[in-house]
XYZ file of N, CA, C and O in Angstrom:
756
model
N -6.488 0.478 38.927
C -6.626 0.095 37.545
C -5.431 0.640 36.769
O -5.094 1.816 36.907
N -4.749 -0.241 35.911
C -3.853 0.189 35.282
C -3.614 1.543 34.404
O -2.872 2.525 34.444
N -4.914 0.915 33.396
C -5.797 1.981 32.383
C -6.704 3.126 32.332
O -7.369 3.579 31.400
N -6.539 3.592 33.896
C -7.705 4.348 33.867
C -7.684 5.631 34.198
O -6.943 5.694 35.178
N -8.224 7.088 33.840
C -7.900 8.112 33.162
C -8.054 8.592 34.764
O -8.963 8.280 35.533
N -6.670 9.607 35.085
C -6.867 10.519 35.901
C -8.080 11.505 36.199
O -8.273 11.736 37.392
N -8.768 12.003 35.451
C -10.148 12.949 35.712
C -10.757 11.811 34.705
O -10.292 11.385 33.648
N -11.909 11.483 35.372
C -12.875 10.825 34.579
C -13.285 11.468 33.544
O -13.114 12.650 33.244
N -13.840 10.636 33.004
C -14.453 11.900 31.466
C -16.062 11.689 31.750
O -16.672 10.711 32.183
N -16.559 13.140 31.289
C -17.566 13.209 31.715
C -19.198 12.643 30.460
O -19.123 12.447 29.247
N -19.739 12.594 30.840
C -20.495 11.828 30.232
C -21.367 12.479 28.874
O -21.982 11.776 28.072
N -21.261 14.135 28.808
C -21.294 15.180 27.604
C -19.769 14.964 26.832
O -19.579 14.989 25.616
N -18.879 14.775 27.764
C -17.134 14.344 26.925
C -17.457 13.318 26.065
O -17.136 13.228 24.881
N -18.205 12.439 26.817
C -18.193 10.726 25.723
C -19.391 10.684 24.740
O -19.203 10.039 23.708
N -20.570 11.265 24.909
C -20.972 11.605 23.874
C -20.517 12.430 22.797
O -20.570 11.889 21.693
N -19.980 13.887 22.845
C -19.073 14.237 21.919
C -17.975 13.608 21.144
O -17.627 13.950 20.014
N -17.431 12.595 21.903
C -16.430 11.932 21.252
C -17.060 10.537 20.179
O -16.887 10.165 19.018
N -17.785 10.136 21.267
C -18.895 9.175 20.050
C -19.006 9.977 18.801
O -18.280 9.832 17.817
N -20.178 11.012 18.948
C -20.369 12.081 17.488
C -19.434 12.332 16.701
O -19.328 12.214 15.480
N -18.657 12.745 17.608
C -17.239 13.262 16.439
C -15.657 13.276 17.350
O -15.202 13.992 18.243
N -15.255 12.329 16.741
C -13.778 11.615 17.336
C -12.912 12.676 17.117
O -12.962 13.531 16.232
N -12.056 12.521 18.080
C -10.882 12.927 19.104
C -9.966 13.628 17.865
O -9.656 14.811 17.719
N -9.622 12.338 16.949
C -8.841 12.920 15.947
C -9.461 13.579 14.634
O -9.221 14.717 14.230
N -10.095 12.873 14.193
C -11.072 13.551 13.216
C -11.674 12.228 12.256
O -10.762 11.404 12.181
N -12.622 11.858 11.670
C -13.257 11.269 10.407
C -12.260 11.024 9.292
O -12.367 9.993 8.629
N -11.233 11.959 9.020
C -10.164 11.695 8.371
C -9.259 10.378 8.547
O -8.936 9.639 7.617
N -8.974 10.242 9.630
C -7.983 8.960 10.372
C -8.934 7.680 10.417
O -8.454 6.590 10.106
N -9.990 7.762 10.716
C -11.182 6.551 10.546
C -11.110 6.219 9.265
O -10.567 5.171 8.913
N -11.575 6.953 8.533
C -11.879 6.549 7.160
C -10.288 6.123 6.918
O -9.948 4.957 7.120
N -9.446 7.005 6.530
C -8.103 6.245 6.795
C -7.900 4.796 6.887
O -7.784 4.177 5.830
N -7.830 4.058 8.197
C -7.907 3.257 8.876
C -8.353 2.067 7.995
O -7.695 1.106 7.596
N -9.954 2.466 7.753
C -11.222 1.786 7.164
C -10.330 1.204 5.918
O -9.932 0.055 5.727
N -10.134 2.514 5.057
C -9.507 1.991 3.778
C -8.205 1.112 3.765
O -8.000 0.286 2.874
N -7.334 1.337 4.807
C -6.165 0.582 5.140
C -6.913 -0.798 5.277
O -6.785 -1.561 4.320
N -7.462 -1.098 6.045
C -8.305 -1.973 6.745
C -7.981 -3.151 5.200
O -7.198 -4.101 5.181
N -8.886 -2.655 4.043
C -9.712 -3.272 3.110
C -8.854 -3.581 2.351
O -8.872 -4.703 1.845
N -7.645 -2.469 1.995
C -6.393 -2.708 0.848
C -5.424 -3.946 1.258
O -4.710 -4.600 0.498
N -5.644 -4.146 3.145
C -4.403 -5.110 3.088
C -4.699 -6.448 3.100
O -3.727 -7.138 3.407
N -6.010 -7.234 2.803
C -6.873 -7.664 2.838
C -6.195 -8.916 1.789
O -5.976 -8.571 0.628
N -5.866 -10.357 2.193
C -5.309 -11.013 1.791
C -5.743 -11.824 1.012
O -6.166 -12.830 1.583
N -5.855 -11.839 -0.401
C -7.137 -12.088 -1.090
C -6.603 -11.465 -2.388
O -5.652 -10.716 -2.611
N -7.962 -12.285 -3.526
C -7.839 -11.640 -4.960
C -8.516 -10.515 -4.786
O -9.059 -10.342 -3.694
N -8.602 -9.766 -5.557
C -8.734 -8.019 -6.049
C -10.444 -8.122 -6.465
O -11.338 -7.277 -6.405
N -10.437 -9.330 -6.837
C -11.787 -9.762 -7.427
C -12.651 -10.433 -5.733
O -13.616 -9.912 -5.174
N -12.098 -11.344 -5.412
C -12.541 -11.137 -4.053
C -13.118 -10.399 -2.913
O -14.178 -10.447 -2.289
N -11.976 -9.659 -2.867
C -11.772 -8.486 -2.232
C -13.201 -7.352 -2.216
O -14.021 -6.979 -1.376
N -12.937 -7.111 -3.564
C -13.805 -6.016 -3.976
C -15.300 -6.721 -3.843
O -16.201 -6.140 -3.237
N -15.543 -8.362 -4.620
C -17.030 -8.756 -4.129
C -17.632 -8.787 -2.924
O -18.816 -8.466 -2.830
N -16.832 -9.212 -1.737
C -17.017 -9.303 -0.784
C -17.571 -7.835 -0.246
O -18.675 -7.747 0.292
N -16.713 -6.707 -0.438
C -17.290 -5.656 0.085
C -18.739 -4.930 -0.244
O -19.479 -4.325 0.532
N -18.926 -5.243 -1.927
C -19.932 -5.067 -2.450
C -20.904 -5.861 -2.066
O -22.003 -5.306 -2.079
N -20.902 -6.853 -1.762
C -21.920 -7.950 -1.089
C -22.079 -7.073 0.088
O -23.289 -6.880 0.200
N -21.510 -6.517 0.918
C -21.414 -5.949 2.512
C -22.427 -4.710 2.238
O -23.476 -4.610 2.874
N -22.087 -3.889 1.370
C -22.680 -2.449 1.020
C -24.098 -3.009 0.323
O -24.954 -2.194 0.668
N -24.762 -4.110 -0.562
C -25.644 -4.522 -0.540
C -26.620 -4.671 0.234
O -27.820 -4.443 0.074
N -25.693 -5.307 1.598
C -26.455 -5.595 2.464
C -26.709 -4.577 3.724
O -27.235 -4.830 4.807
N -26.118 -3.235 3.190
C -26.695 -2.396 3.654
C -27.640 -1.442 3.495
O -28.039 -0.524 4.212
N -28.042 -2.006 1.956
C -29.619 -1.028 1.856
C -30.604 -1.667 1.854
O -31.458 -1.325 1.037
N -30.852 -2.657 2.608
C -31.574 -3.583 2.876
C -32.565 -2.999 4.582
O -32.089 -2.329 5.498
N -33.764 -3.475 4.490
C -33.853 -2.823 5.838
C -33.966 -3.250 7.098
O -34.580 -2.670 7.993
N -33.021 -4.882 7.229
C -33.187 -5.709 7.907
C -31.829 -5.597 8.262
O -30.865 -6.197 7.787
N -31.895 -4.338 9.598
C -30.774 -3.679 10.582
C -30.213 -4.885 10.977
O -29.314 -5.331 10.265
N -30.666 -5.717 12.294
C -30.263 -6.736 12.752
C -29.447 -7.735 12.244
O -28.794 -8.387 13.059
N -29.317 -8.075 10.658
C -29.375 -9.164 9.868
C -28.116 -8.824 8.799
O -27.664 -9.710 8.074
N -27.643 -7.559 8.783
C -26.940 -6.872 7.413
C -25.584 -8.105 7.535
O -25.455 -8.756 6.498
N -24.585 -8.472 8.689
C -23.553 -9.494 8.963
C -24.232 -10.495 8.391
O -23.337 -11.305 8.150
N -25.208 -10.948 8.030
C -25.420 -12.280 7.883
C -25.505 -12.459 6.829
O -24.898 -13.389 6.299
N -26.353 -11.562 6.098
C -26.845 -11.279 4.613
C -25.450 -11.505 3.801
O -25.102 -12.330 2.957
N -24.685 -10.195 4.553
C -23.112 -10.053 3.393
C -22.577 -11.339 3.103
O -22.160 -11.837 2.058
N -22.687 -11.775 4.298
C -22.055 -13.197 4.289
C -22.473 -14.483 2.972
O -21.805 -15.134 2.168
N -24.008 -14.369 3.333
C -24.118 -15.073 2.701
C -24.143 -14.892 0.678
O -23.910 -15.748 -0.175
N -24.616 -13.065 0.494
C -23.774 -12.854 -0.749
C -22.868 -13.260 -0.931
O -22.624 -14.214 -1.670
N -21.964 -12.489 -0.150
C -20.581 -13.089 -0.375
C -19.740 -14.089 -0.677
O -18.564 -14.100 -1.038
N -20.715 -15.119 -0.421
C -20.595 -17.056 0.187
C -20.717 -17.286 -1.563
O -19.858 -17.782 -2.292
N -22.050 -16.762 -1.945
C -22.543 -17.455 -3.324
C -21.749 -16.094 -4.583
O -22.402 -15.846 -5.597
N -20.726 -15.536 -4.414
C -19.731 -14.810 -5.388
C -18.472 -14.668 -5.020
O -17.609 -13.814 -5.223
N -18.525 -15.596 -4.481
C -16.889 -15.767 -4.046
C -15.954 -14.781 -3.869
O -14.890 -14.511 -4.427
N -16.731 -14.193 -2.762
C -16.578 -12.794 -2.169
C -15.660 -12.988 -0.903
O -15.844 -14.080 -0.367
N -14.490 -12.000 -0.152
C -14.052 -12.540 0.646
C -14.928 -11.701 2.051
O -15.398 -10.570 1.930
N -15.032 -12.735 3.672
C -16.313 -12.646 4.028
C -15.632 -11.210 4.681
O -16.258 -10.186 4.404
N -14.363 -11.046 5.551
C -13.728 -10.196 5.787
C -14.253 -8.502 5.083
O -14.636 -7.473 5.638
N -14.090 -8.780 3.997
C -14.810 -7.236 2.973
C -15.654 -7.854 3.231
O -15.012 -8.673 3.889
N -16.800 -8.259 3.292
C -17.715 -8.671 3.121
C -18.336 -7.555 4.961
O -19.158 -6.643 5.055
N -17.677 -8.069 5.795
C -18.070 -7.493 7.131
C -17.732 -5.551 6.845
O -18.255 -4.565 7.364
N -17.023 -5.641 6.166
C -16.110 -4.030 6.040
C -17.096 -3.338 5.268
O -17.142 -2.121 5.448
N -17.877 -3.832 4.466
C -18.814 -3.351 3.500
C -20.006 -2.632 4.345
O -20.481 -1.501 4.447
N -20.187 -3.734 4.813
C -21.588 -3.516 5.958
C -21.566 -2.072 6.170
O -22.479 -1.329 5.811
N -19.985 -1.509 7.049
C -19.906 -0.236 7.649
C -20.457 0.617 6.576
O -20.260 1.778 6.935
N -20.945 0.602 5.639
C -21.326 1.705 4.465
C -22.701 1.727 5.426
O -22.997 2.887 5.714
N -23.335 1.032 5.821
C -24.553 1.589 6.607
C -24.404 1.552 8.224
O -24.136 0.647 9.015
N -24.685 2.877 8.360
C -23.937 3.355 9.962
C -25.052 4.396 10.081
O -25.863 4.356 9.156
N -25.270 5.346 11.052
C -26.525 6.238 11.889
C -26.042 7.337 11.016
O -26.781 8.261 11.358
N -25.495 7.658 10.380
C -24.955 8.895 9.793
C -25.588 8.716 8.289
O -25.993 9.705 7.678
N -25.655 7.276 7.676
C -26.157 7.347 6.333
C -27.126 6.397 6.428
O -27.367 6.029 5.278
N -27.691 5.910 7.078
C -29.229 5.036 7.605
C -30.447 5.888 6.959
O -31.369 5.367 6.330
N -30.288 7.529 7.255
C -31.086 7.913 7.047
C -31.387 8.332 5.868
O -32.547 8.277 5.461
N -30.233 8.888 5.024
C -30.227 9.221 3.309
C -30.607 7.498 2.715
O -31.374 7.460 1.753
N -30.282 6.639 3.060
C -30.530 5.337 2.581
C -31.800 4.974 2.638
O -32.343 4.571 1.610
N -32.635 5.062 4.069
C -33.901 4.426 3.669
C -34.746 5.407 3.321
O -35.782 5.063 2.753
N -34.516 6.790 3.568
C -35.529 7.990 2.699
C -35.528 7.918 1.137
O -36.407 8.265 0.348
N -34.080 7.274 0.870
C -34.129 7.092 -0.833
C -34.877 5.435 -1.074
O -35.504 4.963 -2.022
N -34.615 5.073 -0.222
C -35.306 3.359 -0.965
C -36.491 3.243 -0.810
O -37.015 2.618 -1.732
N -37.360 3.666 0.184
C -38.505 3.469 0.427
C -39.352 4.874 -0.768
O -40.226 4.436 -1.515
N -39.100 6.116 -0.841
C -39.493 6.435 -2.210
C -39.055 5.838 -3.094
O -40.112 5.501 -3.628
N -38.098 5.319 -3.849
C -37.761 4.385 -5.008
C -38.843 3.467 -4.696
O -39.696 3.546 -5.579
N -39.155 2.615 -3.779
C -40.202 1.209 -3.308
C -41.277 1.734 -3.801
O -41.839 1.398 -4.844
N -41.662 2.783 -2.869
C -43.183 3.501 -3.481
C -43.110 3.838 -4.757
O -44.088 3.306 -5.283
N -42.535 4.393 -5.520
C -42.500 4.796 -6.727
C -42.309 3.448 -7.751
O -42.708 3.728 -8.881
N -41.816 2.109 -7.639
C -41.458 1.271 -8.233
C -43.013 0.369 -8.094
O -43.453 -0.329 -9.007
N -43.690 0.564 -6.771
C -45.018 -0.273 -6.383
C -46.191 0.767 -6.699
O -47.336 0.324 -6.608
N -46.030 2.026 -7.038
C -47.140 2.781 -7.284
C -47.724 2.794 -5.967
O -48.947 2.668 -6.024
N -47.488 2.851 -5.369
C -48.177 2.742 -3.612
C -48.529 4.439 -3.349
O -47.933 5.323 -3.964
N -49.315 4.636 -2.600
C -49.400 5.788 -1.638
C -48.494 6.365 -0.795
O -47.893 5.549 -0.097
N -48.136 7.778 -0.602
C -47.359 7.704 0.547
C -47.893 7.403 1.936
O -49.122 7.460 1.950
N -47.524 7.198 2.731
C -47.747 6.768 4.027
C -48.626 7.770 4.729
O -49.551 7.504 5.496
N -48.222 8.916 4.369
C -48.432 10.826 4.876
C -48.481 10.321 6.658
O -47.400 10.092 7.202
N -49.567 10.203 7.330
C -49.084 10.276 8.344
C -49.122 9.015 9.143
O -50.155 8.347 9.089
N -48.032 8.571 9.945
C -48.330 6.740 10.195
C -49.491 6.868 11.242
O -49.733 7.654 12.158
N -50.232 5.533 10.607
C -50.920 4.947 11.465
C -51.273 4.934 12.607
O -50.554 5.649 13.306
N -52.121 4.407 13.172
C -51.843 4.435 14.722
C -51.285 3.215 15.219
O -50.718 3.258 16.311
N -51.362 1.999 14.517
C -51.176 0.770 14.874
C -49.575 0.573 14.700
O -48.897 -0.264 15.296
N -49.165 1.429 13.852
C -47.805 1.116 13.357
C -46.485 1.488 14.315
O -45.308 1.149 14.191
N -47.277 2.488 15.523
C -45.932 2.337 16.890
C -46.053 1.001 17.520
O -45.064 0.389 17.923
N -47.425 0.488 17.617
C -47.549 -0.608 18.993
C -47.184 -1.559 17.606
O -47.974 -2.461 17.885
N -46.631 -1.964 16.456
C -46.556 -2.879 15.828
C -44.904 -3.105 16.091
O -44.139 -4.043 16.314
N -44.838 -1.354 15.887
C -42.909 -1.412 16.151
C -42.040 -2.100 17.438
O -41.020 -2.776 17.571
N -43.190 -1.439 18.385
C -42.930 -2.039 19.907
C -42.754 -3.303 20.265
O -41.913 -3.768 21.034
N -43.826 -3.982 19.496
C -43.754 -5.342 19.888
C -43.455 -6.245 18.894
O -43.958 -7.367 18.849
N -42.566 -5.766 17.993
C -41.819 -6.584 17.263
C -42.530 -7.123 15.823
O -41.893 -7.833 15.045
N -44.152 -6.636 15.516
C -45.097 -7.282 14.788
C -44.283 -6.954 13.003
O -44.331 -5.944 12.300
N -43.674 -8.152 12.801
C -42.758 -7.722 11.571
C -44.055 -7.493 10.835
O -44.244 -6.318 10.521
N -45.258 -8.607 10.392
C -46.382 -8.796 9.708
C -47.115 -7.424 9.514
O -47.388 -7.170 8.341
N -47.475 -6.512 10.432
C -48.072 -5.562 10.849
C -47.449 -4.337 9.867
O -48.069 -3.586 9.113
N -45.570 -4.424 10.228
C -45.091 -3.170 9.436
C -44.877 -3.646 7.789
O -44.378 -2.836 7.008
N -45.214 -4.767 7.406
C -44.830 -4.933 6.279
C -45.000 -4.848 4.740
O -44.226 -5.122 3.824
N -46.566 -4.269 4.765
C -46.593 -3.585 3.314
C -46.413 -2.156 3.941
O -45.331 -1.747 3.520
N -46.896 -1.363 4.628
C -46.569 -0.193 4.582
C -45.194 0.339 4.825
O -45.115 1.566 4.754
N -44.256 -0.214 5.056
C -43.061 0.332 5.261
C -41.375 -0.523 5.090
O -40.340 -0.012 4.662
N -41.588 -1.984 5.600
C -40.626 -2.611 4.776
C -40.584 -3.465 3.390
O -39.574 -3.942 2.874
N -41.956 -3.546 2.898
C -41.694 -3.757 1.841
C -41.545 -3.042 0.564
O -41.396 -3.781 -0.409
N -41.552 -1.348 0.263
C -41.184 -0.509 -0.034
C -39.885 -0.397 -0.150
O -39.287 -0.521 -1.219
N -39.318 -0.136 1.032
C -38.018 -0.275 1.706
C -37.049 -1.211 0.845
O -36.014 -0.947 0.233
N -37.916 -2.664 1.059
C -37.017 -4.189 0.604
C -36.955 -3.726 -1.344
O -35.959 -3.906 -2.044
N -38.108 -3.210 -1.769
C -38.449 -2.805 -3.217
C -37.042 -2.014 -3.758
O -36.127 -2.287 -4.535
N -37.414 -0.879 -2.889
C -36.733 0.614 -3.678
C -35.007 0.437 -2.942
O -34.112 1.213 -3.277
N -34.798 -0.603 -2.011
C -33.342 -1.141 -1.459
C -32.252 -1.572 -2.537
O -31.134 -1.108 -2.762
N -32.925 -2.570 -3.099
C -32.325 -3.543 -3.985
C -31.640 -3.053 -5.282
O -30.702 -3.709 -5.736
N -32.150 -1.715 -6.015
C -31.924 -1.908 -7.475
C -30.676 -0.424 -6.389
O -29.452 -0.534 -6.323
N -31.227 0.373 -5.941
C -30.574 1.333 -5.351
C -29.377 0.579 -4.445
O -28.206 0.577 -4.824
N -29.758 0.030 -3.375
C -28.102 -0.911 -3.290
C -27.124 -1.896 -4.211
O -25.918 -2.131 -4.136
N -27.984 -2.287 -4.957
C -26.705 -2.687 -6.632
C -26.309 -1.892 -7.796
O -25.674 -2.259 -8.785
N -26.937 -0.395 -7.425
C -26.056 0.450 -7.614
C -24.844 0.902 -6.953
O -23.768 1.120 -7.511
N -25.071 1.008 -5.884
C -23.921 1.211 -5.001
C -22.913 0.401 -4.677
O -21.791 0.619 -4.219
N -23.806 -1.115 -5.160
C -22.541 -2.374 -4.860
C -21.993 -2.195 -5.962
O -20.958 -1.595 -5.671
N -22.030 -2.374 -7.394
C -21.760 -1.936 -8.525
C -20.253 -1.082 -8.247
O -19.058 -1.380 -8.250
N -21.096 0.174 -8.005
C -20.164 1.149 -8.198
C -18.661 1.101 -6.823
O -17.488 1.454 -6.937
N -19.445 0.489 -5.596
C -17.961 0.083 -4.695
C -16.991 -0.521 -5.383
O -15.857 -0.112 -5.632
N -17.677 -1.836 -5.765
C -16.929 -3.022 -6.777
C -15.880 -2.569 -7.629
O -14.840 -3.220 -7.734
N -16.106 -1.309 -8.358
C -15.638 -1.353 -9.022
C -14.359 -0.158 -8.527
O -13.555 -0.059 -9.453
N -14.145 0.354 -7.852
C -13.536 1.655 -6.954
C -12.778 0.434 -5.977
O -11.731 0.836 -5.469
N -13.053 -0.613 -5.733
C -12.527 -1.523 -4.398
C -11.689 -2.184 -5.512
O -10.493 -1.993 -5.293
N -11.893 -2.829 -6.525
C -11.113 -3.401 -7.613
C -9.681 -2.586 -7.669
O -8.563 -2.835 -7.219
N -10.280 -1.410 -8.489
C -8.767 -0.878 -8.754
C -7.791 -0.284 -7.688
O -6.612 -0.006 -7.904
N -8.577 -0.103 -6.289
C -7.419 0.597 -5.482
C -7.179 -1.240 -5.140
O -6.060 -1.337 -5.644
N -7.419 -2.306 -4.764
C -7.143 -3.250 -4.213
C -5.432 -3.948 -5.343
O -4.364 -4.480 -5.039
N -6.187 -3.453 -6.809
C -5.240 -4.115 -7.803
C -3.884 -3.245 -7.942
O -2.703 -3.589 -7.988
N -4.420 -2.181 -7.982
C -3.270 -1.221 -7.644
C -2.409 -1.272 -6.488
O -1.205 -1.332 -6.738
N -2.745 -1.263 -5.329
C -1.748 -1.714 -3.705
C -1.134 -2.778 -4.048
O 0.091 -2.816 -4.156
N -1.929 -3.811 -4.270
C -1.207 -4.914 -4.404
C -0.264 -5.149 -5.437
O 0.840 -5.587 -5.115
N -0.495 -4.952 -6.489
C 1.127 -4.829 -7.459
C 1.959 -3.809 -7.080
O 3.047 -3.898 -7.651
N 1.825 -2.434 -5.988
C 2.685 -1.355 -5.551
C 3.577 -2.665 -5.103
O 4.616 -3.103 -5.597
N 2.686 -3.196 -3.833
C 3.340 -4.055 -2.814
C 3.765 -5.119 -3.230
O 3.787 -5.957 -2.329
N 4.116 -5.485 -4.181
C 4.415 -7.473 -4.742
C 6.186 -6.370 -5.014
O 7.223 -6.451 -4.356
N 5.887 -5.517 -6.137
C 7.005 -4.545 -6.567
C 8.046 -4.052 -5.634
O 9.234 -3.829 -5.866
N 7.599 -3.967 -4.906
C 8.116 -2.596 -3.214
C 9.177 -3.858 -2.778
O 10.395 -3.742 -2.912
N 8.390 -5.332 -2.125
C 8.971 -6.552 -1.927
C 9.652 -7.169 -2.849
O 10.360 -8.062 -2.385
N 9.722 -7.006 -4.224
C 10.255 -7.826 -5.370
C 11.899 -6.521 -5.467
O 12.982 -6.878 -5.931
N 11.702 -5.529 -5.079
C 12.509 -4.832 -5.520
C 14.004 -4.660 -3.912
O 15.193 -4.367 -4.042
N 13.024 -5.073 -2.265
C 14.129 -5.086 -1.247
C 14.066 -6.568 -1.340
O 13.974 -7.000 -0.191
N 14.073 -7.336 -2.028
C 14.798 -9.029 -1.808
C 15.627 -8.273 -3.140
O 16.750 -8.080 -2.672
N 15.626 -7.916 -4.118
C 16.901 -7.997 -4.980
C 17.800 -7.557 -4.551
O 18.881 -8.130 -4.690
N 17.662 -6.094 -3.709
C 18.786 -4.983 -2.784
C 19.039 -6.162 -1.710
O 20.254 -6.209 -1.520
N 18.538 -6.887 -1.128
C 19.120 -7.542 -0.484
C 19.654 -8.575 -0.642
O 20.487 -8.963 0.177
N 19.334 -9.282 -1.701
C 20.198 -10.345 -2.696
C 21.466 -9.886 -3.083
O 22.356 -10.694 -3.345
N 21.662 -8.534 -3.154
C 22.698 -7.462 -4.020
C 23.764 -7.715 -2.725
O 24.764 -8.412 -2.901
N 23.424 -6.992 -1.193
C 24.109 -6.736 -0.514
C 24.811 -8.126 0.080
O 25.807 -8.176 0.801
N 23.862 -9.460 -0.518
C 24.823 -10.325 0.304
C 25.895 -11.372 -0.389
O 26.639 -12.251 0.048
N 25.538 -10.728 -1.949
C 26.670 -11.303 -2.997
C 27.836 -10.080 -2.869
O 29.035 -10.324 -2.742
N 27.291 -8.796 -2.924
C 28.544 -8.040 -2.792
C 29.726 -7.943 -1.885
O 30.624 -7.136 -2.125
């Protein structure tokens, strides 16, 4: 194999590196934000699209968040690209601050009970897929206390994705407007 590592890595190595990468969270996020700024598109675009994405991540329909953004995105003329980039706002690291806050917001918005201790029916409902089964006690709470709490957060991306998007992009129109003149310069001189 062309690619393939002199000492194997061991299988506590690749979980550690899953958890926490090689280089650090710094260079990801990095990356992420590079990712979104170079993003070929209006500023207004740009930024809906991602906010549509982060929407559709406090939602509690894991499977579905790509589809959802999309289709926000579709009806605000969002670009779908941010739109996929957004999504990453819900990942195993913030899944859990997300639906512990929406589902109290849900309960608290529905006056509902807390759950205190689940059911018995509500593992064999999970198991076998019974959406019907989990759905007043736990995703529709969820879908409740999701919505006003993820358009806060889309809100507030929107508006943080706007100005770094509007800002790069006039750096960069400038940066290019300024080596075509130096180079306009050097080939009259």
């Amino acid at each position: 194999m062309l690619f393939r590592r002199r000492q194997p890595q061991s299988f506590k190595d690749r979980v550690r590196v899953w958890l926490w990468p090689r280089v650090s969270f710094h260079r990801s996020f990095s990356y992420f934000k590079k990712r979104i700024l170079r993003l070929n598109a209006t500023p207004h675009a740009i930024a809906a699209g991602f906010a549509a994405g982060v929407l559709a991540s406090f939602t509690p329909f894991v499977g579905f968040h790509f589809l959802l953004a999309f289709a926000i995105a579709y009806c605000i003329a969002g670009n779908m690209a941010g739109a996929a980039l957004g999504t990453a706002v819900g990942n195993p690291l913030t899944f859990p601050f997300i639906w512990g806050v929406s589902y109290e917001i849900g309960r608290w918005v529905l006056q509902d009970e807390p759950i205190g201790e689940a059911p018995p029916s509500l593992g064999l409902a999970l198991r076998h897929g019974d959406f019907f089964a989990i759905w007043n006690p736990v995703i529709k709470p969820m879908l409740v206390g999701g919505l006003p709490f993820g358009l806060g957060a889309a809100v507030i991306a929107y508006g943080i994705t706007f100005v770094a998007v509007r800002s790069f992009q006039r750096r960069r129109r400038t940066r290019i407007t300024l080596s075509r003149g130096q180079a306009g310069d050097a080939l009259r001189g």
